[in-house]
Short mmCIF file of C-alpha atoms and ligand atoms in Angstrom, two decimals:
data_model
loop_
_atom_site.label_atom_id
_atom_site.label_comp_id
_atom_site.label_asym_id
_atom_site.label_seq_id
_atom_site.Cartn_x
_atom_site.Cartn_y
_atom_site.Cartn_z
CA MET C 732 68.52 154.58 144.95
CA ARG C 733 71.09 156.19 142.71
CA ILE C 734 70.96 157.62 139.21
CA ALA C 735 71.78 154.70 136.96
CA SER C 736 72.06 153.77 133.33
CA GLY C 737 72.04 150.53 131.38
CA ARG C 738 73.04 149.69 127.85
CA ALA C 739 72.52 146.77 125.51
CA PRO C 740 73.63 145.93 121.98
CA SER C 741 71.66 144.93 118.91
CA LYS C 742 72.33 141.46 117.46
CA LEU C 743 72.55 139.58 114.21
CA ILE C 744 71.71 135.94 113.71
CA LEU C 745 74.61 135.13 111.41
CA LEU C 746 73.37 131.57 110.81
CA GLY C 747 70.47 129.33 111.73
CA GLU C 748 67.23 131.32 112.21
CA HIS C 749 63.98 129.40 111.82
CA ALA C 750 65.81 126.05 112.04
CA VAL C 751 66.58 127.03 115.66
CA VAL C 752 62.85 126.90 116.42
CA TYR C 753 62.99 123.14 115.59
CA GLY C 754 65.97 122.40 117.83
CA HIS C 755 68.86 123.01 115.42
CA PRO C 756 71.83 125.19 116.35
CA ALA C 757 71.95 128.89 115.46
CA PHE C 758 74.79 131.36 115.74
CA ALA C 759 74.29 134.99 116.77
CA VAL C 760 76.61 137.90 117.49
CA PRO C 761 76.09 141.10 119.49
CA LEU C 762 76.82 144.21 117.42
CA ALA C 763 79.07 147.16 118.28
CA VAL C 764 76.38 149.52 116.94
CA PRO C 765 73.49 150.31 117.07
CA GLY C 766 72.42 149.89 120.69
CA ALA C 767 69.81 150.81 123.28
CA GLU C 768 70.15 152.67 126.56
CA ALA C 769 68.04 153.32 129.63
CA GLN C 770 68.42 155.95 132.34
CA LEU C 771 66.88 155.75 135.78
CA ALA C 772 66.61 158.98 137.78
CA GLY C 773 64.94 160.02 140.99
CA ALA C 774 61.79 162.15 141.12
CA ASP C 775 59.63 163.60 143.88
CA ARG C 776 58.83 160.87 146.41
CA CYS C 777 55.08 161.47 145.93
CA GLU C 778 55.27 160.96 142.15
CA PRO C 779 54.39 157.59 140.64
CA VAL C 780 57.00 155.55 138.83
CA VAL C 781 57.06 156.67 135.20
CA VAL C 782 58.34 154.77 132.16
CA HIS C 783 59.15 156.93 129.17
CA LEU C 784 59.80 155.43 125.74
CA GLU C 785 61.53 158.37 124.13
CA ASP C 786 61.46 156.99 120.57
CA PHE C 787 57.70 156.51 120.66
CA LYS C 788 57.08 159.63 122.76
CA ILE C 789 54.90 157.55 125.09
CA ARG C 790 54.79 157.38 128.89
CA TRP C 791 53.15 155.13 131.40
CA GLU C 792 52.64 155.64 135.12
CA PHE C 793 52.93 152.66 137.41
CA GLY C 794 49.55 152.08 139.06
CA LEU C 795 47.51 152.91 135.97
CA PRO C 796 45.86 149.99 134.13
CA GLU C 797 48.34 147.76 132.34
CA PRO C 798 49.34 149.37 129.04
CA ALA C 799 49.09 147.70 125.63
CA GLY C 800 51.62 147.64 122.78
CA GLU C 801 55.23 148.72 123.15
CA LEU C 802 54.91 149.57 126.86
CA LEU C 803 53.56 146.20 128.02
CA PRO C 804 56.96 144.43 128.28
CA PHE C 805 58.25 147.29 130.47
CA SER C 806 55.28 147.33 132.81
CA ARG C 807 55.66 143.55 133.25
CA LEU C 808 59.43 143.90 133.70
CA ILE C 809 58.95 146.50 136.45
CA SER C 810 56.18 144.52 138.19
CA SER C 811 58.38 141.43 138.19
CA PHE C 812 61.34 143.49 139.48
CA LEU C 813 59.27 144.96 142.33
CA LYS C 814 57.97 141.52 143.27
CA SER C 815 61.44 139.99 143.40
CA ASN C 816 62.89 143.04 145.18
CA PRO C 817 60.14 144.10 147.59
CA LYS C 818 62.24 146.83 149.27
CA THR C 819 62.36 148.84 146.01
CA PRO C 820 60.49 152.15 146.40
CA LYS C 821 57.20 152.08 144.49
CA THR C 822 57.19 155.82 143.82
CA GLY C 823 59.65 158.57 143.05
CA TRP C 824 61.66 157.38 140.07
CA ARG C 825 61.57 157.51 136.29
CA LEU C 826 62.93 155.16 133.70
CA SER C 827 63.66 156.61 130.24
CA ILE C 828 64.51 154.31 127.35
CA ARG C 829 66.09 155.23 124.04
CA SER C 830 67.21 153.07 121.15
CA ARG C 831 68.90 153.53 117.80
CA ILE C 832 68.01 149.98 116.75
CA PRO C 833 65.47 149.83 113.92
CA ILE C 834 62.33 148.01 115.10
CA GLY C 835 60.91 144.79 113.64
CA CYS C 836 63.80 144.06 111.37
CA GLY C 837 65.76 141.23 112.96
CA LEU C 838 68.23 143.24 115.06
CA GLY C 839 66.76 142.31 118.43
CA SER C 840 65.39 145.74 119.32
CA GLY C 841 62.81 144.36 121.81
CA ALA C 842 65.35 142.30 123.76
CA ALA C 843 67.90 145.14 123.70
CA VAL C 844 65.62 147.83 125.16
CA ALA C 845 64.39 145.45 127.87
CA THR C 846 67.98 144.44 128.73
CA ALA C 847 69.08 148.09 128.96
CA ALA C 848 66.08 148.83 131.22
CA LEU C 849 66.75 145.91 133.56
CA ARG C 850 70.44 146.79 133.79
CA ALA C 851 69.49 150.33 134.84
CA LEU C 852 67.03 148.97 137.45
CA ASP C 853 69.62 146.54 138.82
CA GLU C 854 72.26 149.26 139.10
CA ALA C 855 69.90 151.81 140.67
CA PHE C 856 68.65 149.43 143.35
CA GLY C 857 71.84 147.47 143.94
CA VAL C 858 70.68 144.12 142.55
CA GLU C 859 73.46 141.68 141.62
CA ARG C 860 72.38 139.48 138.72
CA SER C 861 74.15 136.88 136.63
CA PRO C 862 74.03 137.18 132.80
CA LYS C 863 71.94 133.96 132.80
CA SER C 864 69.35 135.48 135.17
CA LEU C 865 69.31 138.66 133.03
CA SER C 866 68.69 136.56 129.92
CA ASP C 867 65.90 134.58 131.67
CA GLU C 868 64.09 137.77 132.75
CA ILE C 869 64.34 139.23 129.24
CA TYR C 870 62.98 135.98 127.79
CA LYS C 871 59.74 136.71 129.65
CA THR C 872 59.42 140.06 127.84
CA GLU C 873 60.31 138.36 124.54
CA LYS C 874 57.37 136.00 125.02
CA ILE C 875 55.05 139.01 125.30
CA LEU C 876 56.38 140.34 122.00
CA HIS C 877 56.99 137.15 120.02
CA GLY C 878 54.80 134.36 121.40
CA THR C 879 57.14 131.36 121.62
CA PRO C 880 60.61 132.70 120.80
CA SER C 881 63.56 130.30 120.70
CA GLY C 882 65.42 132.50 123.21
CA ILE C 883 68.37 133.32 120.96
CA ASP C 884 67.82 137.12 121.07
CA ASN C 885 67.74 137.50 124.86
CA THR C 886 70.71 135.11 125.19
CA VAL C 887 73.11 136.86 122.82
CA ILE C 888 72.08 140.34 123.97
CA ALA C 889 72.29 139.62 127.70
CA ILE C 890 75.53 137.63 127.38
CA GLY C 891 77.07 140.22 125.05
CA ARG C 892 79.30 137.69 123.28
CA PRO C 893 78.88 135.54 120.15
CA VAL C 894 76.84 132.46 121.05
CA LEU C 895 76.10 129.10 119.52
CA PHE C 896 72.55 128.55 120.68
CA ARG C 897 70.30 125.51 120.91
CA LYS C 898 66.78 125.89 122.18
CA GLY C 899 66.36 124.52 125.71
CA LYS C 900 70.09 123.71 126.02
CA GLU C 901 73.05 125.47 127.57
CA PHE C 902 74.45 128.01 125.07
CA GLU C 903 78.10 127.95 123.99
CA SER C 904 80.04 131.20 124.09
CA VAL C 905 82.16 131.45 120.91
CA PRO C 906 85.35 133.52 121.03
CA ALA C 907 85.49 136.24 118.38
CA PRO C 908 88.47 135.92 116.00
CA ASN C 909 91.40 138.34 116.41
CA SER C 910 90.84 139.87 113.00
CA PRO C 911 87.78 142.16 112.92
CA LEU C 912 84.69 141.08 111.04
CA HIS C 913 83.38 143.66 108.60
CA LEU C 914 79.62 143.42 108.80
CA VAL C 915 77.21 145.57 106.85
CA VAL C 916 73.50 145.79 107.54
CA GLY C 917 70.89 147.00 105.05
CA ASP C 918 67.31 147.56 106.13
CA THR C 919 64.62 146.78 103.54
CA GLY C 920 62.38 149.20 105.44
CA ILE C 921 59.71 146.50 105.66
CA ARG C 922 58.84 145.73 109.25
CA HIS C 923 58.22 142.06 109.89
CA GLN C 924 56.14 140.42 112.59
CA THR C 925 58.23 137.52 113.87
CA VAL C 926 55.14 135.75 115.25
CA GLU C 927 53.44 135.74 111.85
CA VAL C 928 56.45 134.56 109.87
CA VAL C 929 57.24 131.80 112.39
CA SER C 930 53.62 130.69 112.33
CA ASP C 931 53.53 130.63 108.49
CA VAL C 932 56.64 128.45 108.49
CA ARG C 933 55.06 126.15 111.08
CA ASN C 934 51.94 125.74 108.92
CA ALA C 935 53.96 125.16 105.76
CA ARG C 936 55.98 122.49 107.61
CA LYS C 937 52.78 120.70 108.62
CA ALA C 938 51.98 120.24 104.95
CA ALA C 939 55.49 119.07 103.97
CA ALA C 940 57.25 117.91 107.14
CA GLY C 941 59.89 115.76 105.43
CA ARG C 942 61.03 118.52 103.10
CA TYR C 943 61.09 121.20 105.79
CA ASP C 944 62.85 119.02 108.34
CA SER C 945 65.61 118.14 105.93
CA ILE C 946 66.09 121.83 105.08
CA PHE C 947 66.26 122.67 108.80
CA ALA C 948 68.83 119.90 109.34
CA GLU C 949 70.91 121.30 106.46
CA ILE C 950 70.74 124.77 108.03
CA GLY C 951 71.97 123.24 111.30
CA GLU C 952 74.96 121.67 109.52
CA ILE C 953 75.75 124.91 107.68
CA THR C 954 75.63 126.74 111.01
CA LEU C 955 78.17 124.42 112.63
CA LYS C 956 80.51 124.74 109.62
CA GLY C 957 80.10 128.52 109.70
CA VAL C 958 80.94 128.70 113.41
CA GLN C 959 84.21 126.81 112.81
CA ALA C 960 85.05 129.31 110.07
CA PHE C 961 84.16 132.22 112.37
CA LYS C 962 86.47 130.92 115.11
CA LYS C 963 89.35 130.80 112.64
CA GLY C 964 88.52 134.19 111.14
CA ALA C 965 88.03 132.45 107.77
CA GLY C 966 85.83 135.11 106.15
CA ARG C 967 85.44 133.37 102.80
CA THR C 968 84.17 130.14 104.33
CA LEU C 969 81.88 132.02 106.70
CA GLY C 970 80.52 134.08 103.78
CA LYS C 971 79.90 130.88 101.82
CA ALA C 972 77.97 129.46 104.78
CA MET C 973 75.84 132.63 104.89
CA ASN C 974 75.03 132.25 101.18
CA GLU C 975 74.16 128.58 101.60
CA ASN C 976 71.97 129.45 104.58
CA GLN C 977 70.19 132.14 102.55
CA GLY C 978 69.39 129.58 99.83
CA ARG C 979 67.63 127.40 102.44
CA LEU C 980 65.78 130.40 103.91
CA ALA C 981 64.50 131.26 100.43
CA ALA C 982 63.43 127.62 100.02
CA ILE C 983 61.23 127.81 103.12
CA GLY C 984 59.62 130.98 101.78
CA VAL C 985 60.92 133.66 104.15
CA SER C 986 62.96 135.70 101.68
CA SER C 987 61.37 138.43 99.56
CA ARG C 988 61.97 140.48 96.44
CA GLU C 989 63.37 143.36 98.52
CA ILE C 990 65.70 141.05 100.48
CA ASP C 991 66.90 139.38 97.27
CA ALA C 992 67.62 142.81 95.71
CA LEU C 993 69.83 143.83 98.66
CA ILE C 994 71.63 140.47 98.66
CA SER C 995 72.39 140.67 94.92
CA ALA C 996 73.62 144.25 95.30
CA ALA C 997 76.01 143.21 98.12
CA LEU C 998 77.36 140.17 96.26
CA ASP C 999 77.79 142.18 93.04
CA VAL C 1000 80.23 144.53 94.78
CA GLY C 1001 82.25 141.68 96.30
CA ALA C 1002 80.60 140.78 99.63
CA LEU C 1003 81.84 137.39 100.87
CA GLY C 1004 78.31 136.42 101.84
CA ALA C 1005 74.89 137.93 102.45
CA LYS C 1006 71.63 136.75 103.96
CA LEU C 1007 68.47 137.92 105.60
CA CYS C 1008 68.62 138.06 109.36
CA GLY C 1009 65.88 137.22 111.82
CA ALA C 1010 62.42 136.20 110.74
CA GLY C 1011 62.68 137.50 107.15
CA ARG C 1012 59.90 138.66 104.74
CA GLY C 1013 61.42 142.12 105.11
CA GLY C 1014 63.66 143.30 107.90
CA CYS C 1015 67.42 143.51 107.50
CA VAL C 1016 70.00 141.86 105.32
CA ALA C 1017 73.50 141.24 106.73
CA ALA C 1018 76.56 141.06 104.50
CA LEU C 1019 80.13 140.11 105.31
CA ALA C 1020 82.81 142.19 103.59
CA GLU C 1021 86.51 141.46 103.21
CA SER C 1022 87.83 144.86 104.32
CA SER C 1023 86.65 148.24 105.54
CA GLU C 1024 86.73 149.57 101.96
CA GLY C 1025 84.69 146.57 100.85
CA ALA C 1026 82.22 147.27 103.66
CA GLU C 1027 81.77 150.87 102.49
CA ARG C 1028 81.13 149.59 98.95
CA VAL C 1029 78.48 147.19 100.24
CA LYS C 1030 76.86 149.96 102.27
CA GLU C 1031 76.60 152.18 99.18
CA ALA C 1032 75.32 149.24 97.11
CA PHE C 1033 72.61 148.58 99.73
CA LYS C 1034 71.50 152.21 99.54
CA ALA C 1035 71.49 152.22 95.72
CA ALA C 1036 69.38 149.03 95.77
CA GLY C 1037 66.71 150.71 97.89
CA ALA C 1038 67.72 150.09 101.51
CA LYS C 1039 65.99 152.46 103.91
CA THR C 1040 69.17 152.63 105.96
CA ALA C 1041 72.52 150.88 105.71
CA PHE C 1042 75.43 150.87 108.12
CA VAL C 1043 78.79 149.24 108.72
CA THR C 1044 79.28 147.54 112.06
CA GLY C 1045 81.31 144.87 113.83
CA ILE C 1046 81.06 142.52 116.76
CA LEU C 1047 80.65 144.09 120.20
CA GLY C 1048 84.04 144.15 121.87
CA GLN C 1049 85.96 144.21 118.60
CA ASP C 1050 87.28 147.71 118.03
CA ILE C 1051 84.91 149.15 115.46
CA GLU C 1052 87.40 151.93 114.70
CA ALA C 1053 89.92 149.22 113.90
CA CYS C 1054 87.27 147.58 111.70
CA ALA C 1055 87.05 150.84 109.77
CA ARG C 1056 90.85 151.27 109.56
CA SER C 1057 91.88 147.72 108.62
O1 LIG H 1137 63.43 138.66 113.62
P1 LIG H 1137 63.81 138.30 114.99
O2 LIG H 1137 64.96 139.09 115.54
O3 LIG H 1137 62.64 138.31 115.93
O4 LIG H 1137 64.37 136.79 114.97
C1 LIG H 1137 63.55 135.68 114.73
C2 LIG H 1137 64.37 134.43 114.71
C3 LIG H 1137 63.55 133.15 114.48
O5 LIG H 1137 64.49 132.08 114.46
C4 LIG H 1137 62.84 133.19 113.16
C5 LIG H 1137 62.54 132.92 115.60
C6 LIG H 1137 63.15 132.55 116.95
O6 LIG H 1137 62.38 132.59 117.92
O7 LIG H 1137 64.32 132.18 117.03
#
């Protein structure tokens, strides 16, 4: 075993959430910041394996009864790792996990911390794993957190590239445009429970299937148009797709007063597009700005409109410094 570390990015669903649950395409990008990291270090050989979630200040020792809450995905991840790699020592190491990704707000915090943890485990114990196998393992932890997730979070975070995703199908990796994308995220400060919002939408659809299905189909079409615009670096068209998508998300009842306030603030200062991201009913709003100056204006507008936090970011792999300079 060697000292090892693993990292993973946050993500934004730029287009297509909720509709993706019903088989339509969605488009997600990994973000340059914020991210999660895990460190695996050796300890005395007699000591049990310890998992430490630094942000929550909670620890769990392997061998104790299965934990509840935030620790459960990690205990399952480690059990599954030990089962698949039976030569791994069952004592004498510690896994510490840290994340700067706000929780429960559509940025994929759960999938990111689990991905960082598994990368650290793989590196420490010399396990070679394909991105697809990484994504599949993380999907299991996503199911613990979110019930029946579409799988978009674990896919984009494990693959680390923009993806056009369809539930149950092979994903398509989408090349990022040469020109940097100026993304701004504003957090309403309201933590959403993906399971609850998805279940509310499912119930509402039962009562009005025709209406909901045609909205989902429209979201799917908007997503495909938006992806073409993304590939070409056509910010205005992509921003328009985000706005159109937001209109449909509001129509299915997953927007909120706080989300709408942040969106209006971003559009008022010139954002090319803005929408909720993830499950909605709180969580984060993502805006696309035309330039780094425009992004700073949107960030300040988010804060003035009541965002708990707001930050400028870009796509993982695109030089974020260049995003700020250009
Ligand atoms: O809020 P998040 O990051 O859990 O994203 C939810 C996205 C949904 O499309 C609403 C659900 C899903 O499983 O894809």
